[in-house]
Every structure is written in structure tokens, then in C-alpha cells.
């Protein structure tokens, strides 16, 4: 995990540039954030896990402008430095933390919504159930979780497209622009190794989430990028 944190620290300076070159990246974030905002009170409390450099936090701010608090949490100090350098309203704050081992006193509980984009595949497989149970415990009763994540396991077409785009576009760009090819090779591998869609939903169910749903996005990422939704029961 420390190696992954260091890789994201090194990539933080050019991360926004690289993800911005991904067609649909910000639109997909905003769509997933809107899915969460539509399910919680307009003035709800939102926890943004794996907030990175703040793109997901900005999407949540646009989708839920009346939210009373938005807290972004990330493992990478480099990403958090980038996030904090941007202009935010007073209700937005950031702190360092590792999902699966969060400081509950600092993070707090009773969140109306938890948003986690591109997080779960970075959690070791043996720790994913525990991480989801932790997230469940941070939500208020009736609160909602929205996960945005890649999943290609069991889908030959999605896997082939992901491999082609990764080795033909993502990794070369990461090498030329960021000079950090290891991070983008890790991105390719982590998606290949992540849970199939039905396994991701089964993990959410085991953690106690109900009203489970998932959907994929359009464009070249159809069948590759998915939004997973679940609710903590009342």
C-alpha cells in the first residue's frame, strides 16, 4: 500500500491533465455524483472517499450545492496537496486516511451519503469486505453509498477494449506526459484483477447494503466503467 501511495504522490502534479484527456471522465463523475445527490437530503452530509486531486469533490459540489459538508479523504498526500490548492467553499475540507483503517473520530459518522470513485480496486481483495463494512458503519441509517469503478472480469469484449486502450493510449500517455509509467501499468492491472460486477454487488450485500443497483456508462467505457449503488437500512 505504501508503494501505491508513493506512485500517486509522484503522479499528482499531472494527474488532472491526464484524466482530463479521458473522454467522458468528468461527465461520468458528475453522473455518478448526481445519482448520490438525488438520493440524500439536499442539505445532507457527504463523505468523498478516494477524493484524489478533488475532481470527484467538485462533481459532488455541483450535484449537491446545498450540502452542509463535503469531506474528501485520500491516502495520497500529494493528491491532497493538489486538492487543497484549489478554491473551495468553507464547507469543503480534506484529510488523509486509508479506507479500511479510517480514524472514526476524525472522519465522523452519520454521513447521509458516501461517494467512492475508483477506490475499491485499490483495496486488496482480502480487505474489501471489511472496507465496505467500515463504509456502512460511517453512514447514517438510510444513508446511501455510490461506488464508481472499473470492472471487466467475465466480459471478454470489455477486457479486450480495456487492454487495447490501456496499452495503446493510457500507458504511453502516462510515460510521455507524466514520466510515471508504473502508475498507469498498475491502473491497467488493477482493473483486470478487480471483482466481476456480480461479486462487487455480493460484497455490498454482505456488508449490509440493500436496494442494490448497478449501471454502466456509454461510449468506449460501456461495460468497463460501472456505478454501484446501495443503501444502509433504516
GROMACS .gro file of C-alpha atoms in nm, residues 48-172:
model
  125
   48UNK     CA    1  -1.591   1.161  -0.060
   49UNK     CA    2  -1.356   0.864  -0.024
   50UNK     CA    3  -1.051   0.840  -0.252
   51UNK     CA    4  -1.108   1.204  -0.346
   52UNK     CA    5  -0.770   1.226  -0.521
   53UNK     CA    6  -0.695   1.573  -0.653
   54UNK     CA    7  -1.055   1.683  -0.598
   55UNK     CA    8  -1.232   1.606  -0.927
   56UNK     CA    9  -1.491   1.391  -0.751
   57UNK     CA   10  -1.530   1.654  -0.479
   58UNK     CA   11  -1.603   1.917  -0.744
   59UNK     CA   12  -1.859   1.686  -0.905
   60UNK     CA   13  -2.032   1.640  -0.569
   61UNK     CA   14  -2.033   2.016  -0.511
   62UNK     CA   15  -2.202   2.071  -0.846
   63UNK     CA   16  -2.455   1.792  -0.791
   64UNK     CA   17  -2.535   1.886  -0.430
   65UNK     CA   18  -2.476   2.261  -0.398
   66UNK     CA   19  -2.680   2.287  -0.075
   67UNK     CA   20  -2.487   2.013   0.107
   68UNK     CA   21  -2.384   2.130   0.453
   69UNK     CA   22  -2.049   1.948   0.449
   70UNK     CA   23  -1.831   1.764   0.200
   71UNK     CA   24  -1.525   1.587   0.339
   72UNK     CA   25  -1.267   1.445   0.098
   73UNK     CA   26  -1.039   1.166   0.221
   74UNK     CA   27  -0.744   1.019   0.034
   75UNK     CA   28  -0.438   0.808   0.108
   76UNK     CA   29  -0.202   1.019  -0.103
   77UNK     CA   30  -0.062   1.337   0.050
   78UNK     CA   31   0.042   1.451  -0.298
   79UNK     CA   32  -0.314   1.424  -0.427
   80UNK     CA   33  -0.446   1.603  -0.119
   81UNK     CA   34  -0.197   1.885  -0.170
   82UNK     CA   35  -0.333   1.930  -0.524
   83UNK     CA   36  -0.690   1.919  -0.398
   84UNK     CA   37  -0.629   2.176  -0.124
   85UNK     CA   38  -0.463   2.414  -0.370
   86UNK     CA   39  -0.794   2.467  -0.549
   87UNK     CA   40  -1.065   2.715  -0.446
   88UNK     CA   41  -1.342   2.560  -0.234
   89UNK     CA   42  -1.632   2.687  -0.025
   90UNK     CA   43  -1.586   2.670   0.351
   91UNK     CA   44  -1.800   2.355   0.380
   92UNK     CA   45  -1.541   2.152   0.184
   93UNK     CA   46  -1.240   2.006   0.366
   94UNK     CA   47  -0.983   1.733   0.313
   95UNK     CA   48  -0.793   1.487   0.531
   96UNK     CA   49  -0.555   1.198   0.486
   97UNK     CA   50  -0.680   0.848   0.557
   98UNK     CA   51  -0.679   0.488   0.438
   99UNK     CA   52  -1.013   0.322   0.371
  100UNK     CA   53  -1.034   0.010   0.582
  101UNK     CA   54  -0.841   0.176   0.862
  102UNK     CA   55  -1.005   0.517   0.898
  103UNK     CA   56  -0.990   0.718   1.218
  104UNK     CA   57  -1.360   0.727   1.304
  105UNK     CA   58  -1.315   1.017   1.545
  106UNK     CA   59  -1.162   1.232   1.274
  107UNK     CA   60  -1.383   1.118   0.987
  108UNK     CA   61  -1.701   1.104   1.191
  109UNK     CA   62  -2.018   0.904   1.137
  110UNK     CA   63  -2.376   0.980   1.040
  111UNK     CA   64  -2.300   1.070   0.678
  112UNK     CA   65  -2.604   1.095   0.453
  113UNK     CA   66  -2.402   0.988   0.150
  114UNK     CA   67  -2.067   0.829   0.077
  115UNK     CA   68  -1.914   0.862  -0.267
  116UNK     CA   69  -1.615   0.650  -0.370
  117UNK     CA   70  -1.481   0.681  -0.723
  118UNK     CA   71  -1.203   0.448  -0.840
  119UNK     CA   72  -1.140   0.327  -0.486
  120UNK     CA   73  -1.237  -0.036  -0.439
  121UNK     CA   74  -0.997  -0.195  -0.688
  122UNK     CA   75  -0.714  -0.030  -0.494
  123UNK     CA   76  -0.822  -0.210  -0.177
  124UNK     CA   77  -0.661  -0.558  -0.154
  125UNK     CA   78  -0.919  -0.827  -0.233
  126UNK     CA   79  -0.889  -0.980   0.114
  127UNK     CA   80  -0.977  -0.644   0.271
  128UNK     CA   81  -1.269  -0.536   0.051
  129UNK     CA   82  -1.545  -0.685   0.265
  130UNK     CA   83  -1.405  -0.516   0.575
  131UNK     CA   84  -1.371  -0.185   0.389
  132UNK     CA   85  -1.735  -0.199   0.283
  133UNK     CA   86  -1.842  -0.281   0.639
  134UNK     CA   87  -1.644   0.023   0.755
  135UNK     CA   88  -1.818   0.244   0.498
  136UNK     CA   89  -2.156   0.101   0.605
  137UNK     CA   90  -2.080   0.196   0.966
  138UNK     CA   91  -1.997   0.556   0.868
  139UNK     CA   92  -2.337   0.613   0.706
  140UNK     CA   93  -2.644   0.734   0.888
  141UNK     CA   94  -2.932   0.485   0.887
  142UNK     CA   95  -3.093   0.522   0.546
  143UNK     CA   96  -2.775   0.673   0.400
  144UNK     CA   97  -2.654   0.587   0.052
  145UNK     CA   98  -2.327   0.464  -0.096
  146UNK     CA   99  -2.234   0.524  -0.461
  147UNK     CA  100  -1.925   0.350  -0.597
  148UNK     CA  101  -1.778   0.436  -0.936
  149UNK     CA  102  -1.544   0.161  -1.050
  150UNK     CA  103  -1.400  -0.030  -1.342
  151UNK     CA  104  -1.494  -0.398  -1.375
  152UNK     CA  105  -1.422  -0.620  -1.675
  153UNK     CA  106  -1.393  -0.967  -1.519
  154UNK     CA  107  -1.603  -1.219  -1.711
  155UNK     CA  108  -1.667  -0.986  -2.008
  156UNK     CA  109  -1.437  -1.071  -2.299
  157UNK     CA  110  -1.526  -0.768  -2.509
  158UNK     CA  111  -1.481  -0.524  -2.220
  159UNK     CA  112  -1.150  -0.687  -2.130
  160UNK     CA  113  -1.024  -0.665  -2.488
  161UNK     CA  114  -1.119  -0.298  -2.518
  162UNK     CA  115  -0.960  -0.220  -2.182
  163UNK     CA  116  -0.636  -0.392  -2.280
  164UNK     CA  117  -0.623  -0.213  -2.616
  165UNK     CA  118  -0.689   0.133  -2.472
  166UNK     CA  119  -0.452   0.079  -2.179
  167UNK     CA  120  -0.152  -0.031  -2.386
  168UNK     CA  121  -0.233   0.181  -2.690
  169UNK     CA  122  -0.321   0.508  -2.517
  170UNK     CA  123  -0.315   0.527  -2.135
  171UNK     CA  124   0.026   0.379  -2.060
  172UNK     CA  125   0.204   0.562  -2.347
   0.00000   0.00000   0.00000
